[in-house]
Amino acid sequence: MKPHTPLRNIVFDLGGVLADLDPERCKASFRALGMPQVAEWIDPCYPSDLFARMERGDLTAAETCEELRRITGRTEVTDEAIAAAYRSLITGIPRYKLRMVQALREAGFATYMLSNNNPISMPYLAECLFTADGRTMGDYFVRIYLSYEMHELKPSPSIFHKMIDDSGMVPGETLFIDDGAASIATAHDLGFRTYMPAPHEDFRSVFDGFAVRFPAD
């Protein structure tokens, strides 16, 4: 990406951009619980209606687990087992990506997160995957926008408008990085600069030409 002036803000998606995902591992986890129907619903970019309702904040984690037991007839499966299976979608966050975000923030960019997420996965992500360098998730971002707290889902323009109104960011001065084509399209239509990385991509080269020094991996 060629440098532009000014670029003031960078908005990161979480899953598929910072955090690596393994849908097949998650599907296998649900099959192991005797919930093969649920395995077929696992799609990070296009979640099933039930998971979308949880990500939009219409259902709590407990209500989602209860609905999964009702649908599958596996009444003996605990909330904890369902949560562990769902979290197995996330394989980790490479440390170099955490250091990339930190370096961008230290270079003067306002870094944000905008994520379709849920109350099952988010505590694990915050407590376990952002702490490799002794920091917390909040240390990396000016503000974190989560779908289940905003009661909106990407790619709806509404979630972008809420983020813009809350943060005061100017879309033309903001780079939006997401792995979902529909979200990228919405952001582009709203005037954001956009980049869609491939799965597991090291996209630090996007910032070539900007005054950012990334630390060694």
PDB file of C-alpha atoms in Angstrom:
ATOM      1  CA  MET A   1       0.000   0.000   0.000  1.00  0.00           C
ATOM      2  CA  LYS A   2       1.387   3.421  -0.916  1.00  0.00           C
ATOM      3  CA  PRO A   3       1.647   5.908   1.914  1.00  0.00           C
ATOM      4  CA  HIS A   4      -1.000   8.591   2.136  1.00  0.00           C
ATOM      5  CA  THR A   5      -1.126  11.775   4.175  1.00  0.00           C
ATOM      6  CA  PRO A   6      -2.569  11.815   6.654  1.00  0.00           C
ATOM      7  CA  LEU A   7      -3.144   8.309   7.962  1.00  0.00           C
ATOM      8  CA  ARG A   8      -4.134   8.724  11.581  1.00  0.00           C
ATOM      9  CA  ASN A   9      -6.099   5.611  12.542  1.00  0.00           C
ATOM     10  CA  ILE A  10      -5.859   1.862  12.019  1.00  0.00           C
ATOM     11  CA  VAL A  11      -8.809  -0.414  12.766  1.00  0.00           C
ATOM     12  CA  PHE A  12      -8.063  -4.119  13.119  1.00  0.00           C
ATOM     13  CA  ASP A  13     -10.465  -7.003  12.961  1.00  0.00           C
ATOM     14  CA  LEU A  14      -9.534  -9.708  15.460  1.00  0.00           C
ATOM     15  CA  GLY A  15     -10.276 -13.220  14.211  1.00  0.00           C
ATOM     16  CA  GLY A  16      -8.500 -13.984  10.948  1.00  0.00           C
ATOM     17  CA  VAL A  17      -6.434 -10.781  11.105  1.00  0.00           C
ATOM     18  CA  LEU A  18      -4.667 -10.742  14.472  1.00  0.00           C
ATOM     19  CA  ALA A  19      -5.844 -14.095  15.851  1.00  0.00           C
ATOM     20  CA  ASP A  20      -5.345 -17.221  13.730  1.00  0.00           C
ATOM     21  CA  LEU A  21      -8.390 -19.449  13.260  1.00  0.00           C
ATOM     22  CA  ASP A  22      -8.834 -23.161  12.583  1.00  0.00           C
ATOM     23  CA  PRO A  23     -12.480 -23.910  11.700  1.00  0.00           C
ATOM     24  CA  GLU A  24     -11.782 -27.609  11.144  1.00  0.00           C
ATOM     25  CA  ARG A  25     -10.403 -27.992  14.669  1.00  0.00           C
ATOM     26  CA  CYS A  26     -13.525 -26.315  16.044  1.00  0.00           C
ATOM     27  CA  LYS A  27     -15.776 -28.580  14.012  1.00  0.00           C
ATOM     28  CA  ALA A  28     -13.918 -31.635  15.305  1.00  0.00           C
ATOM     29  CA  SER A  29     -14.376 -30.407  18.877  1.00  0.00           C
ATOM     30  CA  PHE A  30     -18.145 -30.208  18.472  1.00  0.00           C
ATOM     31  CA  ARG A  31     -18.285 -33.607  16.816  1.00  0.00           C
ATOM     32  CA  ALA A  32     -16.393 -35.005  19.797  1.00  0.00           C
ATOM     33  CA  LEU A  33     -19.157 -33.615  22.039  1.00  0.00           C
ATOM     34  CA  GLY A  34     -21.759 -35.469  19.970  1.00  0.00           C
ATOM     35  CA  MET A  35     -22.958 -32.230  18.362  1.00  0.00           C
ATOM     36  CA  PRO A  36     -22.340 -32.766  14.639  1.00  0.00           C
ATOM     37  CA  GLN A  37     -25.123 -30.313  13.741  1.00  0.00           C
ATOM     38  CA  VAL A  38     -23.204 -27.534  15.462  1.00  0.00           C
ATOM     39  CA  ALA A  39     -20.030 -28.474  13.624  1.00  0.00           C
ATOM     40  CA  GLU A  40     -21.763 -27.671  10.345  1.00  0.00           C
ATOM     41  CA  TRP A  41     -22.543 -24.160  11.548  1.00  0.00           C
ATOM     42  CA  ILE A  42     -18.926 -23.122  12.141  1.00  0.00           C
ATOM     43  CA  ASP A  43     -17.964 -20.403   9.688  1.00  0.00           C
ATOM     44  CA  PRO A  44     -15.920 -17.443  10.950  1.00  0.00           C
ATOM     45  CA  CYS A  45     -17.150 -15.095   8.205  1.00  0.00           C
ATOM     46  CA  TYR A  46     -20.753 -16.257   7.916  1.00  0.00           C
ATOM     47  CA  PRO A  47     -21.935 -17.544  11.306  1.00  0.00           C
ATOM     48  CA  SER A  48     -25.154 -19.469  11.687  1.00  0.00           C
ATOM     49  CA  ASP A  49     -28.227 -17.595  12.877  1.00  0.00           C
ATOM     50  CA  LEU A  50     -27.749 -18.860  16.448  1.00  0.00           C
ATOM     51  CA  PHE A  51     -24.128 -17.803  16.707  1.00  0.00           C
ATOM     52  CA  ALA A  52     -24.953 -14.516  14.961  1.00  0.00           C
ATOM     53  CA  ARG A  53     -27.565 -13.800  17.621  1.00  0.00           C
ATOM     54  CA  MET A  54     -24.934 -14.335  20.306  1.00  0.00           C
ATOM     55  CA  GLU A  55     -22.425 -12.153  18.455  1.00  0.00           C
ATOM     56  CA  ARG A  56     -25.052  -9.409  18.153  1.00  0.00           C
ATOM     57  CA  GLY A  57     -25.747  -9.613  21.873  1.00  0.00           C
ATOM     58  CA  ASP A  58     -29.274 -10.959  21.478  1.00  0.00           C
ATOM     59  CA  LEU A  59     -28.343 -14.103  23.433  1.00  0.00           C
ATOM     60  CA  THR A  60     -26.041 -14.520  26.408  1.00  0.00           C
ATOM     61  CA  ALA A  61     -23.407 -17.241  26.487  1.00  0.00           C
ATOM     62  CA  ALA A  62     -25.589 -19.306  28.855  1.00  0.00           C
ATOM     63  CA  GLU A  63     -28.650 -18.904  26.633  1.00  0.00           C
ATOM     64  CA  THR A  64     -26.642 -19.964  23.597  1.00  0.00           C
ATOM     65  CA  CYS A  65     -25.391 -23.091  25.339  1.00  0.00           C
ATOM     66  CA  GLU A  66     -28.916 -23.974  26.438  1.00  0.00           C
ATOM     67  CA  GLU A  67     -30.195 -23.561  22.887  1.00  0.00           C
ATOM     68  CA  LEU A  68     -27.395 -25.771  21.535  1.00  0.00           C
ATOM     69  CA  ARG A  69     -28.325 -28.506  24.023  1.00  0.00           C
ATOM     70  CA  ARG A  70     -31.998 -28.231  23.064  1.00  0.00           C
ATOM     71  CA  ILE A  71     -31.286 -28.431  19.338  1.00  0.00           C
ATOM     72  CA  THR A  72     -28.879 -31.350  19.581  1.00  0.00           C
ATOM     73  CA  GLY A  73     -30.586 -33.243  22.405  1.00  0.00           C
ATOM     74  CA  ARG A  74     -27.266 -33.460  24.259  1.00  0.00           C
ATOM     75  CA  THR A  75     -28.584 -32.217  27.575  1.00  0.00           C
ATOM     76  CA  GLU A  76     -25.579 -33.579  29.467  1.00  0.00           C
ATOM     77  CA  VAL A  77     -23.023 -31.347  27.748  1.00  0.00           C
ATOM     78  CA  THR A  78     -21.967 -28.570  30.092  1.00  0.00           C
ATOM     79  CA  ASP A  79     -21.586 -24.884  29.344  1.00  0.00           C
ATOM     80  CA  GLU A  80     -17.865 -25.264  30.015  1.00  0.00           C
ATOM     81  CA  ALA A  81     -17.497 -28.064  27.446  1.00  0.00           C
ATOM     82  CA  ILE A  82     -19.385 -26.061  24.814  1.00  0.00           C
ATOM     83  CA  ALA A  83     -17.275 -22.983  25.530  1.00  0.00           C
ATOM     84  CA  ALA A  84     -14.046 -24.982  25.211  1.00  0.00           C
ATOM     85  CA  ALA A  85     -15.198 -26.427  21.889  1.00  0.00           C
ATOM     86  CA  TYR A  86     -16.151 -23.016  20.538  1.00  0.00           C
ATOM     87  CA  ARG A  87     -12.890 -21.445  21.699  1.00  0.00           C
ATOM     88  CA  SER A  88     -10.935 -24.144  19.867  1.00  0.00           C
ATOM     89  CA  LEU A  89     -11.630 -22.110  16.732  1.00  0.00           C
ATOM     90  CA  ILE A  90      -8.860 -19.753  17.910  1.00  0.00           C
ATOM     91  CA  THR A  91      -5.331 -21.125  17.658  1.00  0.00           C
ATOM     92  CA  GLY A  92      -3.455 -18.085  18.954  1.00  0.00           C
ATOM     93  CA  ILE A  93      -2.114 -14.632  18.194  1.00  0.00           C
ATOM     94  CA  PRO A  94       1.435 -14.517  16.815  1.00  0.00           C
ATOM     95  CA  ARG A  95       3.588 -12.375  19.091  1.00  0.00           C
ATOM     96  CA  TYR A  96       4.935 -10.410  16.143  1.00  0.00           C
ATOM     97  CA  LYS A  97       1.406  -9.149  15.442  1.00  0.00           C
ATOM     98  CA  LEU A  98       1.022  -7.891  18.997  1.00  0.00           C
ATOM     99  CA  ARG A  99       4.361  -6.113  18.636  1.00  0.00           C
ATOM    100  CA  MET A 100       3.246  -4.717  15.280  1.00  0.00           C
ATOM    101  CA  VAL A 101       0.158  -3.135  16.852  1.00  0.00           C
ATOM    102  CA  GLN A 102       2.218  -1.782  19.744  1.00  0.00           C
ATOM    103  CA  ALA A 103       4.810  -0.315  17.367  1.00  0.00           C
ATOM    104  CA  LEU A 104       2.095   1.385  15.321  1.00  0.00           C
ATOM    105  CA  ARG A 105       0.605   2.901  18.445  1.00  0.00           C
ATOM    106  CA  GLU A 106       4.013   4.079  19.651  1.00  0.00           C
ATOM    107  CA  ALA A 107       4.577   5.647  16.218  1.00  0.00           C
ATOM    108  CA  GLY A 108       1.548   7.858  16.782  1.00  0.00           C
ATOM    109  CA  PHE A 109      -1.245   5.971  15.054  1.00  0.00           C
ATOM    110  CA  ALA A 110      -4.528   5.551  16.900  1.00  0.00           C
ATOM    111  CA  THR A 111      -5.163   1.797  16.878  1.00  0.00           C
ATOM    112  CA  TYR A 112      -8.643   0.331  17.296  1.00  0.00           C
ATOM    113  CA  MET A 113     -10.311  -3.059  17.200  1.00  0.00           C
ATOM    114  CA  LEU A 114     -13.678  -3.722  15.559  1.00  0.00           C
ATOM    115  CA  SER A 115     -14.701  -7.350  15.943  1.00  0.00           C
ATOM    116  CA  ASN A 116     -17.736  -9.548  15.513  1.00  0.00           C
ATOM    117  CA  ASN A 117     -17.201 -11.425  18.747  1.00  0.00           C
ATOM    118  CA  ASN A 118     -19.020 -13.094  21.596  1.00  0.00           C
ATOM    119  CA  PRO A 119     -19.013 -13.510  25.380  1.00  0.00           C
ATOM    120  CA  ILE A 120     -17.692 -17.083  25.108  1.00  0.00           C
ATOM    121  CA  SER A 121     -14.506 -16.293  23.214  1.00  0.00           C
ATOM    122  CA  MET A 122     -13.684 -12.758  24.320  1.00  0.00           C
ATOM    123  CA  PRO A 123     -12.653 -13.435  27.940  1.00  0.00           C
ATOM    124  CA  TYR A 124     -10.258 -16.153  26.761  1.00  0.00           C
ATOM    125  CA  LEU A 125      -8.805 -13.875  24.106  1.00  0.00           C
ATOM    126  CA  ALA A 126      -8.358 -10.999  26.534  1.00  0.00           C
ATOM    127  CA  GLU A 127      -6.981 -13.006  29.443  1.00  0.00           C
ATOM    128  CA  CYS A 128      -4.780 -15.499  27.616  1.00  0.00           C
ATOM    129  CA  LEU A 129      -3.766 -14.310  24.154  1.00  0.00           C
ATOM    130  CA  PHE A 130      -2.860 -10.637  24.584  1.00  0.00           C
ATOM    131  CA  THR A 131      -0.546 -11.106  27.547  1.00  0.00           C
ATOM    132  CA  ALA A 132       2.585 -12.554  25.902  1.00  0.00           C
ATOM    133  CA  ASP A 133       4.601  -9.354  26.408  1.00  0.00           C
ATOM    134  CA  GLY A 134       3.185  -8.583  29.833  1.00  0.00           C
ATOM    135  CA  ARG A 135       0.504  -6.243  28.507  1.00  0.00           C
ATOM    136  CA  THR A 136      -3.268  -6.406  28.488  1.00  0.00           C
ATOM    137  CA  MET A 137      -5.561  -6.246  25.493  1.00  0.00           C
ATOM    138  CA  GLY A 138      -6.472  -2.675  26.371  1.00  0.00           C
ATOM    139  CA  ASP A 139      -2.830  -1.603  26.143  1.00  0.00           C
ATOM    140  CA  TYR A 140      -2.837  -2.181  22.393  1.00  0.00           C
ATOM    141  CA  PHE A 141      -5.895  -0.149  21.398  1.00  0.00           C
ATOM    142  CA  VAL A 142      -7.373   3.291  21.959  1.00  0.00           C
ATOM    143  CA  ARG A 143     -10.796   1.659  21.949  1.00  0.00           C
ATOM    144  CA  ILE A 144     -12.176  -1.852  21.431  1.00  0.00           C
ATOM    145  CA  TYR A 145     -15.516  -2.196  19.653  1.00  0.00           C
ATOM    146  CA  LEU A 146     -17.255  -5.549  20.056  1.00  0.00           C
ATOM    147  CA  SER A 147     -20.404  -6.570  18.214  1.00  0.00           C
ATOM    148  CA  TYR A 148     -22.152  -8.150  21.189  1.00  0.00           C
ATOM    149  CA  GLU A 149     -21.695  -4.954  23.214  1.00  0.00           C
ATOM    150  CA  MET A 150     -22.765  -2.693  20.328  1.00  0.00           C
ATOM    151  CA  HIS A 151     -25.714  -4.914  19.296  1.00  0.00           C
ATOM    152  CA  GLU A 152     -24.623  -4.630  15.679  1.00  0.00           C
ATOM    153  CA  LEU A 153     -22.782  -6.971  13.314  1.00  0.00           C
ATOM    154  CA  LYS A 154     -20.356  -6.360  10.479  1.00  0.00           C
ATOM    155  CA  PRO A 155     -20.869  -5.925   7.574  1.00  0.00           C
ATOM    156  CA  SER A 156     -23.812  -3.694   8.506  1.00  0.00           C
ATOM    157  CA  PRO A 157     -22.973  -0.001   8.005  1.00  0.00           C
ATOM    158  CA  SER A 158     -24.580   0.656  11.394  1.00  0.00           C
ATOM    159  CA  ILE A 159     -21.669  -0.786  13.355  1.00  0.00           C
ATOM    160  CA  PHE A 160     -19.238   1.389  11.413  1.00  0.00           C
ATOM    161  CA  HIS A 161     -21.340   4.493  11.996  1.00  0.00           C
ATOM    162  CA  LYS A 162     -21.437   3.780  15.731  1.00  0.00           C
ATOM    163  CA  MET A 163     -17.652   3.405  15.800  1.00  0.00           C
ATOM    164  CA  ILE A 164     -17.188   6.630  13.813  1.00  0.00           C
ATOM    165  CA  ASP A 165     -19.571   8.576  16.053  1.00  0.00           C
ATOM    166  CA  ASP A 166     -17.960   7.315  19.241  1.00  0.00           C
ATOM    167  CA  SER A 167     -14.332   7.728  18.192  1.00  0.00           C
ATOM    168  CA  GLY A 168     -14.540  10.807  15.994  1.00  0.00           C
ATOM    169  CA  MET A 169     -12.340   9.098  13.400  1.00  0.00           C
ATOM    170  CA  VAL A 170     -12.463  10.300   9.792  1.00  0.00           C
ATOM    171  CA  PRO A 171     -12.859   7.310   7.432  1.00  0.00           C
ATOM    172  CA  GLY A 172     -10.508   8.806   4.828  1.00  0.00           C
ATOM    173  CA  GLU A 173      -7.796   9.006   7.487  1.00  0.00           C
ATOM    174  CA  THR A 174      -8.400   5.443   8.665  1.00  0.00           C
ATOM    175  CA  LEU A 175      -7.130   2.089   7.429  1.00  0.00           C
ATOM    176  CA  PHE A 176      -9.556  -0.769   8.064  1.00  0.00           C
ATOM    177  CA  ILE A 177      -8.049  -4.279   8.044  1.00  0.00           C
ATOM    178  CA  ASP A 178     -10.455  -7.228   7.925  1.00  0.00           C
ATOM    179  CA  ASP A 179     -10.512 -10.728   6.464  1.00  0.00           C
ATOM    180  CA  GLY A 180     -14.160 -10.557   5.383  1.00  0.00           C
ATOM    181  CA  ALA A 181     -14.915  -9.380   1.848  1.00  0.00           C
ATOM    182  CA  ALA A 182     -18.365  -8.064   2.794  1.00  0.00           C
ATOM    183  CA  SER A 183     -16.976  -5.990   5.670  1.00  0.00           C
ATOM    184  CA  ILE A 184     -14.219  -4.649   3.445  1.00  0.00           C
ATOM    185  CA  ALA A 185     -16.832  -3.642   0.865  1.00  0.00           C
ATOM    186  CA  THR A 186     -18.929  -1.796   3.449  1.00  0.00           C
ATOM    187  CA  ALA A 187     -15.887   0.010   4.822  1.00  0.00           C
ATOM    188  CA  HIS A 188     -14.786   1.000   1.310  1.00  0.00           C
ATOM    189  CA  ASP A 189     -18.252   2.374   0.549  1.00  0.00           C
ATOM    190  CA  LEU A 190     -18.044   4.484   3.718  1.00  0.00           C
ATOM    191  CA  GLY A 191     -14.728   5.991   2.638  1.00  0.00           C
ATOM    192  CA  PHE A 192     -12.253   3.922   4.648  1.00  0.00           C
ATOM    193  CA  ARG A 193      -8.955   2.779   3.215  1.00  0.00           C
ATOM    194  CA  THR A 194      -9.026  -0.998   3.336  1.00  0.00           C
ATOM    195  CA  TYR A 195      -6.824  -4.063   3.278  1.00  0.00           C
ATOM    196  CA  MET A 196      -7.930  -7.725   3.361  1.00  0.00           C
ATOM    197  CA  PRO A 197      -5.132 -10.076   4.427  1.00  0.00           C
ATOM    198  CA  ALA A 198      -5.064 -13.756   3.524  1.00  0.00           C
ATOM    199  CA  PRO A 199      -5.286 -16.338   6.325  1.00  0.00           C
ATOM    200  CA  HIS A 200      -2.127 -16.324   8.457  1.00  0.00           C
ATOM    201  CA  GLU A 201      -0.639 -13.511   6.361  1.00  0.00           C
ATOM    202  CA  ASP A 202       2.201 -11.414   7.729  1.00  0.00           C
ATOM    203  CA  PHE A 203       0.909  -8.085   6.480  1.00  0.00           C
ATOM    204  CA  ARG A 204       3.493  -5.786   8.054  1.00  0.00           C
ATOM    205  CA  SER A 205       4.555  -4.793   4.536  1.00  0.00           C
ATOM    206  CA  VAL A 206       1.277  -2.849   4.295  1.00  0.00           C
ATOM    207  CA  PHE A 207       3.024  -0.192   6.374  1.00  0.00           C
ATOM    208  CA  ASP A 208       6.122   0.071   4.211  1.00  0.00           C
ATOM    209  CA  GLY A 209       6.838   3.721   3.642  1.00  0.00           C
ATOM    210  CA  PHE A 210       5.465   4.853   6.976  1.00  0.00           C
ATOM    211  CA  ALA A 211       7.779   5.838   9.799  1.00  0.00           C
ATOM    212  CA  VAL A 212       7.300   2.651  11.808  1.00  0.00           C
ATOM    213  CA  ARG A 213      10.068   0.429  13.134  1.00  0.00           C
ATOM    214  CA  PHE A 214       8.826  -3.064  13.901  1.00  0.00           C
ATOM    215  CA  PRO A 215      10.766  -5.056  16.504  1.00  0.00           C
ATOM    216  CA  ALA A 216      12.296  -8.432  15.733  1.00  0.00           C
ATOM    217  CA  ASP A 217       9.927 -11.409  15.872  1.00  0.00           C
TER     218      ASP A 217
END
